[in-house]
Short mmCIF file of C-alpha atoms (C1' of nucleotides) in Angstrom, two decimals:
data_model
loop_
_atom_site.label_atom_id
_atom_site.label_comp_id
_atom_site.label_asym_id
_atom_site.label_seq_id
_atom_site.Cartn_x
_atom_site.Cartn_y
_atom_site.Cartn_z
CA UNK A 9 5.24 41.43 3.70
CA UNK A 10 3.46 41.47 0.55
CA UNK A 11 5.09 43.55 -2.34
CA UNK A 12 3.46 46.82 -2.68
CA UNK A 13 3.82 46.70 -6.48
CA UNK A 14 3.49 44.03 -9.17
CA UNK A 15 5.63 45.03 -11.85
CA UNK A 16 9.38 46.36 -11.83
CA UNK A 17 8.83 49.17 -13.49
CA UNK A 18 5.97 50.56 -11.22
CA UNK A 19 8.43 50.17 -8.39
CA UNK A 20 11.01 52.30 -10.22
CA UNK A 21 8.98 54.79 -10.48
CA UNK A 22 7.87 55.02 -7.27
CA UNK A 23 11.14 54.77 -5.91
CA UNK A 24 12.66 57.31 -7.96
CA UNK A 25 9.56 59.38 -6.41
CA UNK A 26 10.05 58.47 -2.82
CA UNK A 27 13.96 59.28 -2.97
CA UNK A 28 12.96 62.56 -4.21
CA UNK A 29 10.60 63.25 -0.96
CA UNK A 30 12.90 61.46 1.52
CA UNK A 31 16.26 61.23 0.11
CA UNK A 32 17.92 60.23 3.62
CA UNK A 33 16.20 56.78 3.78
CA UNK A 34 18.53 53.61 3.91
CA UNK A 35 18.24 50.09 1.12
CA UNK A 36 16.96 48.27 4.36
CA UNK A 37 14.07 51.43 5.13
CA UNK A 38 13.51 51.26 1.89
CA UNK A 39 13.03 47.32 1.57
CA UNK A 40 10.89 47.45 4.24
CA UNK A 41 8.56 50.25 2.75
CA UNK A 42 8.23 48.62 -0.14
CA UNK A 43 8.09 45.03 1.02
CA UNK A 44 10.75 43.48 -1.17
CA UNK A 45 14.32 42.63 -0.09
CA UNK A 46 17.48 44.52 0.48
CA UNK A 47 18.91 43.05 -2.83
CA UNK A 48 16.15 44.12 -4.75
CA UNK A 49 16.52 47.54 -3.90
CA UNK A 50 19.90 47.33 -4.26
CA UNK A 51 19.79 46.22 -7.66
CA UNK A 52 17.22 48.80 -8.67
CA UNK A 53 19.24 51.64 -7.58
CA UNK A 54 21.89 50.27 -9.32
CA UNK A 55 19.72 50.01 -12.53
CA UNK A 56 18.43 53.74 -12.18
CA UNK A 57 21.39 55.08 -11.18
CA UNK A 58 20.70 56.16 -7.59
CA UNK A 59 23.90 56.21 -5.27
CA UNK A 60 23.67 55.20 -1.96
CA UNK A 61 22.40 56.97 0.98
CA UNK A 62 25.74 58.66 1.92
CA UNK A 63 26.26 60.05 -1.28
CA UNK A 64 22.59 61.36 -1.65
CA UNK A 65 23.86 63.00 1.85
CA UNK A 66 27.15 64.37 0.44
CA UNK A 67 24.90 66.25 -2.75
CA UNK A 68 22.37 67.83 -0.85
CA UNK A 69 24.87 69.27 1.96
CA UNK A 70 27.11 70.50 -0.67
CA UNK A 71 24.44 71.91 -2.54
CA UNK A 72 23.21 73.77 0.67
CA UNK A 73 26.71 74.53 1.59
CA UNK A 74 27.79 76.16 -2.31
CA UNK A 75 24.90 79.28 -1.85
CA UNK A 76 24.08 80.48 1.04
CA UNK A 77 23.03 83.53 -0.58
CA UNK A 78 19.97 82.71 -2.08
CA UNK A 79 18.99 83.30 1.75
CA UNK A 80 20.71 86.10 1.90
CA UNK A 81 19.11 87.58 -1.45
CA UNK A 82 15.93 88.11 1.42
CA UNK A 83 18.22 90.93 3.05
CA UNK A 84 18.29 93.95 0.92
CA UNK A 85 17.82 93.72 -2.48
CA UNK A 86 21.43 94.99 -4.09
CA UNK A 87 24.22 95.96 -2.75
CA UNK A 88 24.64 99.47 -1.46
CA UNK A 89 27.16 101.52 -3.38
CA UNK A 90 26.59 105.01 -1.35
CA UNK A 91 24.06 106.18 0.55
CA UNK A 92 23.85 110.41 1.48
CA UNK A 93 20.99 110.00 4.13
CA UNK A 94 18.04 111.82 3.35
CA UNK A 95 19.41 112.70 0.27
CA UNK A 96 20.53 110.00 -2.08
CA UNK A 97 21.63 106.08 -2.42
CA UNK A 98 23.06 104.29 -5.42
CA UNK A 99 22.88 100.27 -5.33
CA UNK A 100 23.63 97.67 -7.65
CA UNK A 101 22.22 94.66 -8.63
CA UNK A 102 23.37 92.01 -11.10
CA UNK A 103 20.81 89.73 -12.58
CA UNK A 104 21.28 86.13 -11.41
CA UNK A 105 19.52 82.87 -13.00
CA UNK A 106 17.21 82.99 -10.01
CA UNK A 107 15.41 86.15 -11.06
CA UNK A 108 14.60 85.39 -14.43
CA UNK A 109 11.58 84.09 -16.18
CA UNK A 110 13.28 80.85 -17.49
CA UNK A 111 11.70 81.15 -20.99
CA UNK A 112 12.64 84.78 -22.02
CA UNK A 113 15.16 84.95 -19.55
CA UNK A 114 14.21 88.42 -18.62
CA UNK A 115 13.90 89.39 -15.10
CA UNK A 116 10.82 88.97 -12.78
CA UNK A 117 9.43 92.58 -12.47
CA UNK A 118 9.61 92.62 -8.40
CA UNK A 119 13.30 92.08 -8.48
CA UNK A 120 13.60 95.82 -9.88
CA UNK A 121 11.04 97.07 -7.82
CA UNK A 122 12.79 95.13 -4.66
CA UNK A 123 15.95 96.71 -5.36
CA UNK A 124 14.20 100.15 -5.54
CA UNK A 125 12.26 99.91 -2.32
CA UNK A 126 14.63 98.03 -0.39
CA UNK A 127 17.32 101.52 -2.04
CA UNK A 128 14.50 104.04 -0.98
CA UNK A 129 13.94 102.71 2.56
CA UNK A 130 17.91 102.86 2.95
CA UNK A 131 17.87 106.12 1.80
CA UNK A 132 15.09 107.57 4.79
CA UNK A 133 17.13 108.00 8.45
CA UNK A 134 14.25 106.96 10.64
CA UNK A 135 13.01 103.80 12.59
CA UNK A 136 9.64 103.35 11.49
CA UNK A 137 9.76 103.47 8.00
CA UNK A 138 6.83 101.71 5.44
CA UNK A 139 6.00 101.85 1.95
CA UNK A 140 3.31 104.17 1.28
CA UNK A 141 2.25 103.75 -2.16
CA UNK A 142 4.29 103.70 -5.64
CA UNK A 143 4.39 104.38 -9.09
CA UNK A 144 6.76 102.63 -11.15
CA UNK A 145 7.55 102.35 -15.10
CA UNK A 146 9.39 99.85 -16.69
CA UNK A 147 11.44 101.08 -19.87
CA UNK A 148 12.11 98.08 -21.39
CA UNK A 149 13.03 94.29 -20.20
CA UNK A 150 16.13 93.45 -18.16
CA UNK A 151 18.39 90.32 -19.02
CA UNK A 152 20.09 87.89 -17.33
CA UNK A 153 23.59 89.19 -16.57
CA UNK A 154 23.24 92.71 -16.66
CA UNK A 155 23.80 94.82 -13.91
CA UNK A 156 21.53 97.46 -12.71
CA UNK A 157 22.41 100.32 -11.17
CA UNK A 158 19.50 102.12 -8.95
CA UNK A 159 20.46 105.65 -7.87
CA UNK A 160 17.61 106.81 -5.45
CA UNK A 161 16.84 110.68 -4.86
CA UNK A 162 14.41 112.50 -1.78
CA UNK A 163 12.35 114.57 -3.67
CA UNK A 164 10.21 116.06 -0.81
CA UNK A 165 9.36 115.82 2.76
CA UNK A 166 6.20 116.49 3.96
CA UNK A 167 4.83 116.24 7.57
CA UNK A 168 5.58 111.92 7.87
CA UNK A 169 5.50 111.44 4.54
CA UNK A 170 8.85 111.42 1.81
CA UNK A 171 8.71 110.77 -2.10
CA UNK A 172 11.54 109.07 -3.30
CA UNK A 173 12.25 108.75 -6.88
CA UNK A 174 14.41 105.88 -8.38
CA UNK A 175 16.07 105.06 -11.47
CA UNK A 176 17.47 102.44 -12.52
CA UNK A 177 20.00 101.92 -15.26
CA UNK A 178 21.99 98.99 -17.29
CA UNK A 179 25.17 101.06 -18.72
CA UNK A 180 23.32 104.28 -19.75
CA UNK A 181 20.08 103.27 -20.13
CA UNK A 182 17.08 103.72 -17.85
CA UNK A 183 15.38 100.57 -17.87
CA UNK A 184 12.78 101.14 -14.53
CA UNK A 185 11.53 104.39 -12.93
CA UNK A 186 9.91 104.46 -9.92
CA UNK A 187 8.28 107.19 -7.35
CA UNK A 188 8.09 106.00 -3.90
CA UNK A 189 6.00 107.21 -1.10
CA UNK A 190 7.33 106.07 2.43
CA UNK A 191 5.59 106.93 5.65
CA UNK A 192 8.05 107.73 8.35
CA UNK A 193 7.78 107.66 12.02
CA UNK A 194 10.33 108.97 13.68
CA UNK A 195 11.99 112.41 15.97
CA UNK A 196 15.13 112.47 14.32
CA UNK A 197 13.80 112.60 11.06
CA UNK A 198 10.94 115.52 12.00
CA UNK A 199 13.49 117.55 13.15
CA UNK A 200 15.83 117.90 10.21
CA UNK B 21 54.99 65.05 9.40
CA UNK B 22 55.47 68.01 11.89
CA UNK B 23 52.49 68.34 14.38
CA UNK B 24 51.21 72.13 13.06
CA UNK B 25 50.65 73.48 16.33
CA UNK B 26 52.01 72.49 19.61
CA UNK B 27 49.76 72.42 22.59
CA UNK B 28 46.35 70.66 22.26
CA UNK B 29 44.11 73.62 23.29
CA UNK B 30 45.88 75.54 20.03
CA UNK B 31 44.96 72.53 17.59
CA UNK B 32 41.53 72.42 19.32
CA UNK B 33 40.67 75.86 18.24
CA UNK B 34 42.07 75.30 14.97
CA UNK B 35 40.24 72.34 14.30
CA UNK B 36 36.87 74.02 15.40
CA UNK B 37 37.77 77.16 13.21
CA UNK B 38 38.64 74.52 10.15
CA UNK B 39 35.69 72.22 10.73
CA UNK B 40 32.95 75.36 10.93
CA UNK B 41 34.59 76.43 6.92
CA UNK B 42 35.03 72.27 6.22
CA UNK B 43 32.51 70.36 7.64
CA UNK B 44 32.99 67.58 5.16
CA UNK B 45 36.29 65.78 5.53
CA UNK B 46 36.90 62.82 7.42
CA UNK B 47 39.34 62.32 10.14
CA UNK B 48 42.00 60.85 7.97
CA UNK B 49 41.88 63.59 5.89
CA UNK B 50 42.10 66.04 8.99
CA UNK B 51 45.06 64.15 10.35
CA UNK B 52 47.04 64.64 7.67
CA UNK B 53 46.32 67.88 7.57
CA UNK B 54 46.96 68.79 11.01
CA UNK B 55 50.32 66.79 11.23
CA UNK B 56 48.72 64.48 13.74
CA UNK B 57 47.71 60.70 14.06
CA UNK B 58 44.05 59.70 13.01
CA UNK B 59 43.68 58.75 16.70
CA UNK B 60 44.83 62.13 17.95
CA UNK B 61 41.80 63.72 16.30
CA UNK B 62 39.59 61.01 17.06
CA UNK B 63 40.32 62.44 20.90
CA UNK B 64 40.00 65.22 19.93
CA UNK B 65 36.33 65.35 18.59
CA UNK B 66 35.22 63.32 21.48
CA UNK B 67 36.71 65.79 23.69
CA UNK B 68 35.29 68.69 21.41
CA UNK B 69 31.70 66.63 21.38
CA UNK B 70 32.17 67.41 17.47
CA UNK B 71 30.59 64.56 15.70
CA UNK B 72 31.47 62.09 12.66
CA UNK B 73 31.62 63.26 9.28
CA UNK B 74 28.45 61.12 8.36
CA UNK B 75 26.67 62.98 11.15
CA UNK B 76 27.84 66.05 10.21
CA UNK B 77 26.39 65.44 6.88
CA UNK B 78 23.32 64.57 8.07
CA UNK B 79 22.70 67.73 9.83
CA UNK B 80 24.17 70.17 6.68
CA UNK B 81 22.00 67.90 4.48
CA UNK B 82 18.30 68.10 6.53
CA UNK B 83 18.70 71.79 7.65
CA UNK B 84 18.89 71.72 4.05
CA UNK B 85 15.77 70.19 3.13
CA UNK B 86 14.01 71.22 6.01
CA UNK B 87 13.45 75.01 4.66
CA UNK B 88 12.99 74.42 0.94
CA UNK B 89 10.59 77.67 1.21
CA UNK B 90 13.30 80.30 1.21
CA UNK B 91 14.79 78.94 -1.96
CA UNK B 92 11.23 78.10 -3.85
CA UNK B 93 10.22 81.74 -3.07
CA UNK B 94 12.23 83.32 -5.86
CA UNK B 95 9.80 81.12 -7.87
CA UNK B 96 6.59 82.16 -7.68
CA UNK B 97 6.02 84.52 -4.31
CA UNK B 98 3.08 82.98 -2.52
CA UNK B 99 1.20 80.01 -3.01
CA UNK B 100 -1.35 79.86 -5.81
CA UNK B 101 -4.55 78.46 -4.60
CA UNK B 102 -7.14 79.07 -7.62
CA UNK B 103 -6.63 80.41 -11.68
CA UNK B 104 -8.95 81.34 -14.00
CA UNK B 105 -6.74 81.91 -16.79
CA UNK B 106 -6.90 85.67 -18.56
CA UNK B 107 -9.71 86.31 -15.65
CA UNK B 108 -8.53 85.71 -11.90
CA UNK B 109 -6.11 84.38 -10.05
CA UNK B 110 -5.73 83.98 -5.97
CA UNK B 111 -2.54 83.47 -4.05
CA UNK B 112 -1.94 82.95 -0.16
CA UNK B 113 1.48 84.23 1.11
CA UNK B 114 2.58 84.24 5.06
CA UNK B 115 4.65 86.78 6.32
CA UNK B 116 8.10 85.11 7.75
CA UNK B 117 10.43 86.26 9.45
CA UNK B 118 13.12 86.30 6.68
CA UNK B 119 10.56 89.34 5.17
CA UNK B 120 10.09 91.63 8.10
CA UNK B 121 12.22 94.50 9.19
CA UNK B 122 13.60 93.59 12.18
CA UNK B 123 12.76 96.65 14.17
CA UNK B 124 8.97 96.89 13.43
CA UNK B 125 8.00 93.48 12.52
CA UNK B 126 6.41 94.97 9.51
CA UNK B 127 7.12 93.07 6.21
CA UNK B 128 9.28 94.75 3.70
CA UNK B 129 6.95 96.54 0.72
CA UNK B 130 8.11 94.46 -1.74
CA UNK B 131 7.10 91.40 -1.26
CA UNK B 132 3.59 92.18 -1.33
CA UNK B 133 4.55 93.44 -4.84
CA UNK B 134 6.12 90.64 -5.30
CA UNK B 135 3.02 88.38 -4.80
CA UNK B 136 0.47 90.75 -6.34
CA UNK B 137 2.92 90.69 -9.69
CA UNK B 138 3.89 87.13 -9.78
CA UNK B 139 0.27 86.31 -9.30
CA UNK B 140 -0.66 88.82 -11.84
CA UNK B 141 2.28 87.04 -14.44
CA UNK B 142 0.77 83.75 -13.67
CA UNK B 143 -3.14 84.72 -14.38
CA UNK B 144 -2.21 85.87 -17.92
CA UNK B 145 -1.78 82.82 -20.09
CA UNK B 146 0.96 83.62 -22.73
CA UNK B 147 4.41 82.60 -23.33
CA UNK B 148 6.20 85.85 -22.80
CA UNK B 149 4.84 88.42 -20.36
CA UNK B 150 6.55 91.27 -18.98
CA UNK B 151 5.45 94.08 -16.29
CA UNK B 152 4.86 97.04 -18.03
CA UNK B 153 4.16 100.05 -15.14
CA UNK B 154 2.14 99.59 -11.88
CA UNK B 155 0.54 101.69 -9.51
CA UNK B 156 0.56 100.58 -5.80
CA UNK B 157 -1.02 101.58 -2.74
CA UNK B 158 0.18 100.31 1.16
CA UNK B 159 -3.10 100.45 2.85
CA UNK B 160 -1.68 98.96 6.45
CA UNK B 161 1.66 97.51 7.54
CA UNK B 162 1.24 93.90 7.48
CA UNK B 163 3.03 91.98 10.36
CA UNK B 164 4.68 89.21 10.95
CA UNK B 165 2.50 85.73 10.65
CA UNK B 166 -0.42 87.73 8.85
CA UNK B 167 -1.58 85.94 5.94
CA UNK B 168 -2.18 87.46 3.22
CA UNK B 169 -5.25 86.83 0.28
CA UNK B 170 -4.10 88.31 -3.02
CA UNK B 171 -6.62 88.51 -5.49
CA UNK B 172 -5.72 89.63 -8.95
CA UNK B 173 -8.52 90.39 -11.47
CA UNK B 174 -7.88 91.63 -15.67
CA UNK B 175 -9.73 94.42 -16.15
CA UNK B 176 -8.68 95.40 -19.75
CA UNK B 177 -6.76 93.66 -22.82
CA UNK B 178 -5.87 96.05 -25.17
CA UNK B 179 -3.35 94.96 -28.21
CA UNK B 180 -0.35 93.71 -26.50
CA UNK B 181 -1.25 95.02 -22.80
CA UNK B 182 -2.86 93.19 -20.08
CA UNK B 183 -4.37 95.32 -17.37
CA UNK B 184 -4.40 93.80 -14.14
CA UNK B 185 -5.86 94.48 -10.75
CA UNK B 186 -5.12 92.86 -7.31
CA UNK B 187 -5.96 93.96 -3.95
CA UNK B 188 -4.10 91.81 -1.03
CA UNK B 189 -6.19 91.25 2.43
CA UNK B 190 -5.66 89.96 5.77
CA UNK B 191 -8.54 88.56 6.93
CA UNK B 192 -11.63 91.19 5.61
CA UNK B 193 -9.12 94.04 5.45
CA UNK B 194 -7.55 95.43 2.40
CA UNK B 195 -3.92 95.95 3.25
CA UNK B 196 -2.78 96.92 -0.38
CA UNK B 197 -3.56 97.73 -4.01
CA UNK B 198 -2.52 97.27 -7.16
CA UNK B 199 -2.90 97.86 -10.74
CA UNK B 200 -0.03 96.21 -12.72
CA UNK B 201 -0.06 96.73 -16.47
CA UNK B 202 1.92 93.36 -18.26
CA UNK B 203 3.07 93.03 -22.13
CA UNK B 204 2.46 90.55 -23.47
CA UNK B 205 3.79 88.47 -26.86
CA UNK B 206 1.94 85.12 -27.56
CA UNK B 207 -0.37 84.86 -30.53
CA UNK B 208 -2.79 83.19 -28.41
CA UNK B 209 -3.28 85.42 -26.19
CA UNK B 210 -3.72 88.26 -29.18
CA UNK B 211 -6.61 85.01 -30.52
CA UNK B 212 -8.92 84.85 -27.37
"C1'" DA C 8 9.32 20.92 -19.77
"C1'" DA C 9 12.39 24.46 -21.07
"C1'" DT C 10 13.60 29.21 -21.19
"C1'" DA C 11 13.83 33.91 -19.57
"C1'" DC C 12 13.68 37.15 -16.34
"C1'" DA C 13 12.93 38.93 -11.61
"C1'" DT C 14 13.93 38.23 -7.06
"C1'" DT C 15 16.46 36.73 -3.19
"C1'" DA C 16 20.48 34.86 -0.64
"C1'" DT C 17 25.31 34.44 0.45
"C1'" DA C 18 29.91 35.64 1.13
"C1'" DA C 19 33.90 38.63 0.82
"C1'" DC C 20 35.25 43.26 0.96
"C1'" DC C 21 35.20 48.63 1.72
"C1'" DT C 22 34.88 53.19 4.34
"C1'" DG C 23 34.59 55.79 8.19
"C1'" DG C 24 33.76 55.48 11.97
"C1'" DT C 25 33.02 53.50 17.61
"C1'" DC C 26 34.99 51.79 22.00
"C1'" DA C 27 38.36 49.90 25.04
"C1'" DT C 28 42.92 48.94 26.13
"C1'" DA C 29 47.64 49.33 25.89
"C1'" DA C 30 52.08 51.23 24.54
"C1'" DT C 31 55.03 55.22 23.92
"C1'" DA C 32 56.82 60.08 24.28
"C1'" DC C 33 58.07 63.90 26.82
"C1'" DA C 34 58.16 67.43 30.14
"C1'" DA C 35 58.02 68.76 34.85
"C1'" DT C 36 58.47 67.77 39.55
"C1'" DG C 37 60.00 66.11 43.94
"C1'" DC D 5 67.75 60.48 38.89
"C1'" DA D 6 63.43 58.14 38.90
"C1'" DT D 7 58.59 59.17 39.04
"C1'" DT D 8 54.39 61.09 37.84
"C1'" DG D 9 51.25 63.13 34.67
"C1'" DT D 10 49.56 64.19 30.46
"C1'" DA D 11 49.42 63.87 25.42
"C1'" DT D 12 49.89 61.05 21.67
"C1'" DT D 13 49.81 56.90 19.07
"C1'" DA D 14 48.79 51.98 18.14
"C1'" DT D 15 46.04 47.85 18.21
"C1'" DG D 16 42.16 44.96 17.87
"C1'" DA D 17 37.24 43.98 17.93
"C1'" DC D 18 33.05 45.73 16.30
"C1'" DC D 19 29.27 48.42 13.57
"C1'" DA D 20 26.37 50.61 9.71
"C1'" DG D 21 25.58 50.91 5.21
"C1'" DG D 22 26.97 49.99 1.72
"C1'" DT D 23 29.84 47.38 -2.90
"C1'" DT D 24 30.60 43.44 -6.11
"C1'" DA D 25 30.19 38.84 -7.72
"C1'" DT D 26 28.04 34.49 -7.79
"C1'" DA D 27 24.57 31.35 -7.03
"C1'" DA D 28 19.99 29.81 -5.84
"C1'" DT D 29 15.14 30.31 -6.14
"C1'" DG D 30 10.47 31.93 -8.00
"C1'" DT D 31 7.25 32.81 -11.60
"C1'" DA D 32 5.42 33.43 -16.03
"C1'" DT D 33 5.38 32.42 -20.81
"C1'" DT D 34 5.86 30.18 -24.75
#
DNA sequence: AATACATTATAACCTGGTCATAATACAATG
DNA sequence: CATTGTATTATGACCAGGTTATAATGTATT
């Protein structure tokens, strides 16, 4: 087989590419791909630094294995503190490197409003329950590290239709507002 | 060393239990730990059908890459298919089941804000930009597997405020609304 | 032709296994 | 008591996917 590349440093590159896309292939898949030998690859990982196979196996398990709650995150958005059904729910939320804008390193808007909808939806005792429509205000930017605390409230009931309002605070100060409109389908719920 | 349990069905369980928490050591490392000869637990697995720590690796490590999705998501939430800077922007998010209340199949209100604001962040080209207040409207619970078109349009730059509209579709339908009002602080932005 | 560098080959060794076979321990049973 | 059965341990040959060190080839360049 024909080298795919004339030049080393071409070759590095695209190997340091390829391990990025398939980081489970062996020296000998790799030799093959790239139509060199086995010792040539071997000495280019060496030069760049790239472990072997099993070890690129070892990172990426124990990467997957350290947070499995960046999958959880998906769940609901905080974690619930109290919840009076059809009343009132408080949740918190601490601001993790995942939610902020890496520049400014001020959290991504939807994060608050996530917290607040997924707070709101707690809040309402039925099975069917949808966001309507919502209003929401953001006081001022929320840092990385700080903990919000969302305290939702039922402020009427109407027919299938409830308003929620939310606020959420860092310490004492309201940093989001939000009015919620869920509709609601569901006996239970009619009845009360 | 003392065995640690006496009876093979008791270590068995054990050793399930402690690979499910472990899944990384090897079988030396497991013999000591159990108080038991390398070959024991060799048996053992093969009995068990539990298989070598390489494999086990494997399978963490490509579960793993498999789904990179759920972690990119916190990213940007939907897939941006065209930008006009400071004019439009179009993203194409499909509803998974990691976003859909399990009852309904209806995805949870907040990720189609999610989409319509990080799409909305992305159109406007400055360094710093920050959601200001928003106004939303649910037209239709969107289901599981529906794809949604965002489209987000500025309407209005006034001083340090970006207004931005997006409405969301499946197909022809509108399925939700938004107006989303961003700060922004970038001298280029304040230039165009 | 001589030099430099890239590539390949070769051999010895390592880890974490596999598989097959045999030796040992120990308890229970006839 | 000797025997049987089962669990445990040991032994040796082999494998994949490497490591490291050393030496032998290309190939280009001056």
């Amino acid at each position: 087989m024909k080298p795919k590349f004339s030049g080393r440093t071409k070759r590095h590159q695209y190997l340091e590419e390829y391990l990025e896309m398939h980081p489970f292939v062996t020296d000998d898949e790799l030799a093959r791909h790239l139509g060199v030998s086995v010792a040539t690859i071997r000495l280019d990982r060496q030069i760049l630094g790239i472990p072997e196979v099993r070890k690129r196996l070892r990172f990426v398990a124990q990467d997957a294995f350290q947070k499995p709650t960046a999958l959880d995150t998906h769940e609901v958005v905080g974690e619930l503190m109290d919840l009076e059904l059809n009343k009132s729910g408080i949740s918190v939320l601490t601001i993790t490197e995942d939610m902020v804008l890496e520049k400014t390193q001020v959290a991504r808007g939807h994060y608050l409003f996530a917290q607040a909808n997924s707070l709101a939806v707690s809040v309402v005792d039925a099975q069917v329950v949808w966001t309507g429509s919502a209003r929401i205000r953001y006081k001022r930017p929320v840092y990385l590290g700080e903990k919000i605390v969302a305290k939702a409230t039922v402020k009427a009931e109407r027919g299938t239709t409830v308003l929620v309002s939310v606020h959420s605070k860092v310490d004492l100060e309201v940093v989001f507002k939000a009015q919620i409109v869920l509709s609601v389908q569901d006996q239970k719920f009619k009845r009360d």
